PDB file of C-alpha atoms in Angstrom:
ATOM      1  CA  MET A   1     120.979 112.852 316.482  1.00 48.00           C
ATOM      2  CA  ALA A   2     119.599 111.070 319.435  1.00 50.00           C
ATOM      3  CA  LEU A   3     119.296 112.516 323.231  1.00 50.00           C
ATOM      4  CA  PHE A   4     119.325 109.902 325.841  1.00 49.00           C
ATOM      5  CA  HIS A   5     117.117 110.606 329.276  1.00 50.00           C
ATOM      6  CA  CYS A   6     118.328 108.898 332.443  1.00 52.00           C
ATOM      7  CA  CYS A   7     116.016 106.495 334.565  1.00 53.00           C
ATOM      8  CA  ALA A   8     116.717 107.222 338.319  1.00 53.00           C
ATOM      9  CA  ASP A   9     118.360 104.277 339.192  1.00 53.00           C
ATOM     10  CA  HIS A  10     121.161 105.958 336.520  1.00 51.00           C
ATOM     11  CA  ARG A  11     121.341 101.023 335.221  1.00 53.00           C
ATOM     12  CA  ASP A  12     119.277 102.160 331.747  1.00 55.00           C
ATOM     13  CA  LEU A  13     119.286 104.407 329.629  1.00 57.00           C
ATOM     14  CA  HIS A  14     116.366 105.820 327.222  1.00 55.00           C
ATOM     15  CA  PRO A  15     116.069 107.856 323.681  1.00 59.00           C
ATOM     16  CA  SER A  16     114.583 110.831 324.892  1.00 58.00           C
ATOM     17  CA  PRO A  17     111.724 112.433 322.750  1.00 59.00           C
ATOM     18  CA  PRO A  18     113.432 114.352 319.528  1.00 59.00           C
ATOM     19  CA  ARG A  19     113.083 118.082 319.852  1.00 58.00           C
ATOM     20  CA  PRO A  20     110.791 120.138 317.396  1.00 58.00           C
ATOM     21  CA  SER A  21     113.676 121.759 315.571  1.00 56.00           C
ATOM     22  CA  SER A  22     112.923 124.971 315.761  1.00 59.00           C
ATOM     23  CA  ASP A  23     114.046 124.185 319.835  1.00 62.00           C
ATOM     24  CA  LEU A  24     117.100 123.303 318.651  1.00 65.00           C
ATOM     25  CA  PRO A  25     119.941 126.429 318.160  1.00 68.00           C
ATOM     26  CA  PRO A  26     121.403 126.948 315.314  1.00 70.00           C
ATOM     27  CA  SER A  27     124.063 124.596 314.223  1.00 70.00           C
ATOM     28  CA  PRO A  28     127.524 127.524 314.201  1.00 71.00           C
ATOM     29  CA  PRO A  29     129.236 126.905 310.361  1.00 72.00           C
ATOM     30  CA  ALA A  30     131.966 124.340 309.599  1.00 69.00           C
ATOM     31  CA  PRO A  31     135.354 126.016 309.659  1.00 72.00           C
ATOM     32  CA  HIS A  32     136.771 125.481 306.100  1.00 66.00           C
ATOM     33  CA  PRO A  33     139.546 123.046 306.838  1.00 63.00           C
ATOM     34  CA  PRO A  34     143.192 124.952 305.889  1.00 61.00           C
ATOM     35  CA  PRO A  35     143.886 123.958 301.647  1.00 61.00           C
ATOM     36  CA  PRO A  36     145.758 120.507 301.576  1.00 59.00           C
ATOM     37  CA  THR A  37     149.385 120.691 301.823  1.00 58.00           C
ATOM     38  CA  THR A  38     152.134 117.632 301.274  1.00 66.00           C
ATOM     39  CA  ASN A  39     156.062 117.695 301.634  1.00 70.00           C
ATOM     40  CA  HIS A  40     156.222 118.107 298.433  1.00 67.00           C
ATOM     41  CA  ASN A  41     154.168 121.092 299.032  1.00 71.00           C
ATOM     42  CA  ARG A  42     156.141 122.769 301.301  1.00 73.00           C
ATOM     43  CA  LEU A  43     159.379 121.998 299.722  1.00 71.00           C
ATOM     44  CA  LEU A  44     158.513 123.199 297.299  1.00 69.00           C
ATOM     45  CA  LEU A  45     157.579 126.644 298.947  1.00 69.00           C
ATOM     46  CA  LEU A  46     160.440 126.087 301.242  1.00 68.00           C
ATOM     47  CA  LEU A  47     162.973 126.049 297.333  1.00 66.00           C
ATOM     48  CA  SER A  48     160.605 129.130 296.606  1.00 65.00           C
ATOM     49  CA  MET A  49     161.951 131.465 300.000  1.00 65.00           C
ATOM     50  CA  ALA A  50     165.412 130.399 299.060  1.00 56.00           C
ATOM     51  CA  SER A  51     166.132 130.650 295.753  1.00 56.00           C
ATOM     52  CA  ALA A  52     166.376 134.681 296.350  1.00 49.00           C
ATOM     53  CA  ALA A  53     169.230 133.066 298.544  1.00 66.00           C
ATOM     54  CA  ALA A  54     173.486 133.002 298.069  1.00 76.00           C
ATOM     55  CA  THR A  55     174.842 130.161 295.602  1.00 85.00           C
ATOM     56  CA  THR A  56     177.131 128.640 297.484  1.00 91.00           C
ATOM     57  CA  THR A  57     178.867 125.450 296.263  1.00 93.00           C
ATOM     58  CA  VAL A  58     180.082 122.094 298.118  1.00 95.00           C
ATOM     59  CA  ARG A  59     181.728 118.267 297.918  1.00 96.00           C
ATOM     60  CA  PHE A  60     180.342 116.628 300.583  1.00 97.00           C
ATOM     61  CA  VAL A  61     181.333 112.100 300.962  1.00 96.00           C
ATOM     62  CA  ALA A  62     178.552 110.116 301.322  1.00 95.00           C
ATOM     63  CA  HIS A  63     180.176 107.249 303.556  1.00 95.00           C
ATOM     64  CA  GLY A  64     177.583 102.944 303.857  1.00 93.00           C
ATOM     65  CA  THR A  65     176.397 101.189 301.074  1.00 89.00           C
ATOM     66  CA  VAL A  66     176.094 103.658 298.276  1.00 89.00           C
ATOM     67  CA  GLN A  67     177.996 100.602 295.467  1.00 86.00           C
ATOM     68  CA  GLY A  68     175.698  98.957 293.616  1.00 85.00           C
ATOM     69  CA  VAL A  69     171.857 100.049 294.736  1.00 86.00           C
ATOM     70  CA  PHE A  70     171.348 103.234 292.015  1.00 93.00           C
ATOM     71  CA  LEU A  71     172.385 105.894 294.792  1.00 94.00           C
ATOM     72  CA  ARG A  72     173.631 107.944 292.182  1.00 94.00           C
ATOM     73  CA  VAL A  73     171.280 106.933 289.309  1.00 95.00           C
ATOM     74  CA  VAL A  74     168.145 108.160 292.396  1.00 96.00           C
ATOM     75  CA  THR A  75     170.632 111.098 293.230  1.00 96.00           C
ATOM     76  CA  LYS A  76     170.730 112.899 290.226  1.00 96.00           C
ATOM     77  CA  ASN A  77     167.493 112.510 289.811  1.00 96.00           C
ATOM     78  CA  LYS A  78     166.562 114.039 292.810  1.00 96.00           C
ATOM     79  CA  ALA A  79     168.924 116.696 292.480  1.00 96.00           C
ATOM     80  CA  THR A  80     167.128 117.539 288.686  1.00 96.00           C
ATOM     81  CA  SER A  81     164.017 117.345 290.443  1.00 95.00           C
ATOM     82  CA  MET A  82     165.646 120.183 292.229  1.00 95.00           C
ATOM     83  CA  ARG A  83     167.035 122.246 289.791  1.00 94.00           C
ATOM     84  CA  LEU A  84     170.745 121.720 290.800  1.00 95.00           C
ATOM     85  CA  LYS A  85     174.367 121.778 289.627  1.00 94.00           C
ATOM     86  CA  GLY A  86     176.680 119.858 289.900  1.00 94.00           C
ATOM     87  CA  PHE A  87     177.345 115.572 289.438  1.00 95.00           C
ATOM     88  CA  VAL A  88     178.114 112.514 291.983  1.00 96.00           C
ATOM     89  CA  ARG A  89     180.621 109.504 291.315  1.00 94.00           C
ATOM     90  CA  ASN A  90     181.613 106.789 293.204  1.00 94.00           C
ATOM     91  CA  LEU A  91     184.941 106.010 294.750  1.00 93.00           C
ATOM     92  CA  ILE A  92     186.974 103.782 294.093  1.00 90.00           C
ATOM     93  CA  PRO A  93     188.278 101.633 296.730  1.00 86.00           C
ATOM     94  CA  GLY A  94     185.281 101.441 299.018  1.00 80.00           C
ATOM     95  CA  ASP A  95     182.162 101.813 300.127  1.00 90.00           C
ATOM     96  CA  ARG A  96     181.733 105.695 299.153  1.00 94.00           C
ATOM     97  CA  MET A  97     179.753 108.123 297.289  1.00 94.00           C
ATOM     98  CA  GLU A  98     181.489 111.806 295.856  1.00 96.00           C
ATOM     99  CA  GLY A  99     179.475 115.205 295.073  1.00 96.00           C
ATOM    100  CA  VAL A 100     178.994 117.900 293.744  1.00 95.00           C
ATOM    101  CA  VAL A 101     176.225 120.071 294.598  1.00 95.00           C
ATOM    102  CA  ALA A 102     175.545 124.383 293.670  1.00 94.00           C
ATOM    103  CA  GLY A 103     172.685 125.701 295.408  1.00 93.00           C
ATOM    104  CA  THR A 104     170.729 127.673 298.271  1.00 91.00           C
ATOM    105  CA  THR A 105     172.776 126.512 301.514  1.00 91.00           C
ATOM    106  CA  LEU A 106     168.835 125.210 302.438  1.00 92.00           C
ATOM    107  CA  GLU A 107     169.023 122.820 298.796  1.00 94.00           C
ATOM    108  CA  ILE A 108     172.161 121.543 299.755  1.00 95.00           C
ATOM    109  CA  ASP A 109     171.145 120.133 303.401  1.00 94.00           C
ATOM    110  CA  LEU A 110     168.240 119.182 301.484  1.00 95.00           C
ATOM    111  CA  LEU A 111     169.202 116.508 299.405  1.00 97.00           C
ATOM    112  CA  LEU A 112     171.914 115.527 301.941  1.00 97.00           C
ATOM    113  CA  ASN A 113     168.758 115.032 304.250  1.00 96.00           C
ATOM    114  CA  TRP A 114     167.189 112.931 301.913  1.00 96.00           C
ATOM    115  CA  LEU A 115     170.842 111.158 301.064  1.00 96.00           C
ATOM    116  CA  MET A 116     170.415 109.910 304.699  1.00 94.00           C
ATOM    117  CA  ARG A 117     166.967 109.702 305.271  1.00 94.00           C
ATOM    118  CA  GLU A 118     165.665 107.833 302.114  1.00 94.00           C
ATOM    119  CA  GLY A 119     168.869 107.447 299.589  1.00 92.00           C
ATOM    120  CA  SER A 120     167.280 104.929 296.999  1.00 91.00           C
ATOM    121  CA  PRO A 121     166.044 101.068 298.065  1.00 91.00           C
ATOM    122  CA  GLY A 122     169.237  99.041 299.457  1.00 91.00           C
ATOM    123  CA  SER A 123     170.946 102.442 300.107  1.00 92.00           C
ATOM    124  CA  GLU A 124     172.658 103.098 303.832  1.00 93.00           C
ATOM    125  CA  VAL A 125     173.895 106.095 304.591  1.00 95.00           C
ATOM    126  CA  HIS A 126     175.930 106.401 307.797  1.00 94.00           C
ATOM    127  CA  LYS A 127     177.875 109.422 307.559  1.00 96.00           C
ATOM    128  CA  ILE A 128     178.187 112.434 305.629  1.00 96.00           C
ATOM    129  CA  GLU A 129     181.200 114.152 305.458  1.00 97.00           C
ATOM    130  CA  LYS A 130     180.757 118.603 303.836  1.00 96.00           C
ATOM    131  CA  HIS A 131     183.312 120.281 302.367  1.00 95.00           C
ATOM    132  CA  VAL A 132     182.161 124.471 301.238  1.00 93.00           C
ATOM    133  CA  LEU A 133     184.369 125.433 298.027  1.00 92.00           C
ATOM    134  CA  ASP A 134     185.721 128.215 297.766  1.00 86.00           C
ATOM    135  CA  VAL A 135     184.966 129.894 294.125  1.00 76.00           C
ATOM    136  CA  SER A 136     189.297 128.791 293.436  1.00 71.00           C
ATOM    137  CA  GLU A 137     188.483 125.306 294.306  1.00 76.00           C
ATOM    138  CA  VAL A 138     185.007 125.015 291.834  1.00 76.00           C
ATOM    139  CA  ALA A 139     185.947 123.814 288.463  1.00 73.00           C
ATOM    140  CA  ASP A 140     182.776 125.062 285.607  1.00 74.00           C
ATOM    141  CA  LEU A 141     179.784 122.592 287.122  1.00 79.00           C
ATOM    142  CA  SER A 142     177.727 122.012 283.621  1.00 81.00           C
ATOM    143  CA  ASP A 143     173.657 123.777 283.546  1.00 84.00           C
ATOM    144  CA  SER A 144     172.550 120.365 285.046  1.00 90.00           C
ATOM    145  CA  PHE A 145     172.878 117.166 287.879  1.00 94.00           C
ATOM    146  CA  GLN A 146     175.326 114.273 286.220  1.00 94.00           C
ATOM    147  CA  ILE A 147     176.927 111.112 286.765  1.00 93.00           C
ATOM    148  CA  VAL A 148     180.684 111.199 286.443  1.00 93.00           C
ATOM    149  CA  ALA A 149     182.850 108.562 286.093  1.00 91.00           C
ATOM    150  CA  ASP A 150     184.752 106.704 288.848  1.00 90.00           C
ATOM    151  CA  ARG A 151     187.495 108.155 290.471  1.00 91.00           C
ATOM    152  CA  GLU A 152     190.944 105.726 292.356  1.00 89.00           C
ATOM    153  CA  GLU A 153     191.256 107.971 295.638  1.00 78.00           C
ATOM    154  CA  ASP A 154     193.103 106.409 298.888  1.00 68.00           C
ATOM    155  CA  GLU A 155     190.135 106.110 301.906  1.00 53.00           C
ATOM    156  CA  ASP A 156     190.768 108.438 303.974  1.00 54.00           C
TER     157      ASP A 156
END
């Protein structure tokens, strides 16, 4: 590192002669950077912290551009990677996708936030309706997350 000194009129900077190394104070040790983290690592940490939490089941309906854009497929893949149980299907008529998902409140919120923010290329979720299901409303869910047949329903 070159040190500079200035002449009297402050217009001309000249390099200072290097000082002998014995005149320089010792450099402080470089701080150790924290280990690198990624969003995926943070998600795994949050999921592991939530694993002791109680499981709940939610029915949701996503509104927007959700049909014909592979949203059910990527939702199934995302939910499977999060080890959630449940299913998704299109609601006919209309541009709506219904799902039932079982997991912790945090896991379910992460999945639904992901649907709103990312989803699949081409999907645009404008609104998600969410209803926590009572134990009596929950049919036996498989041990995985599935895509099931479309359901015809009157549009709300």
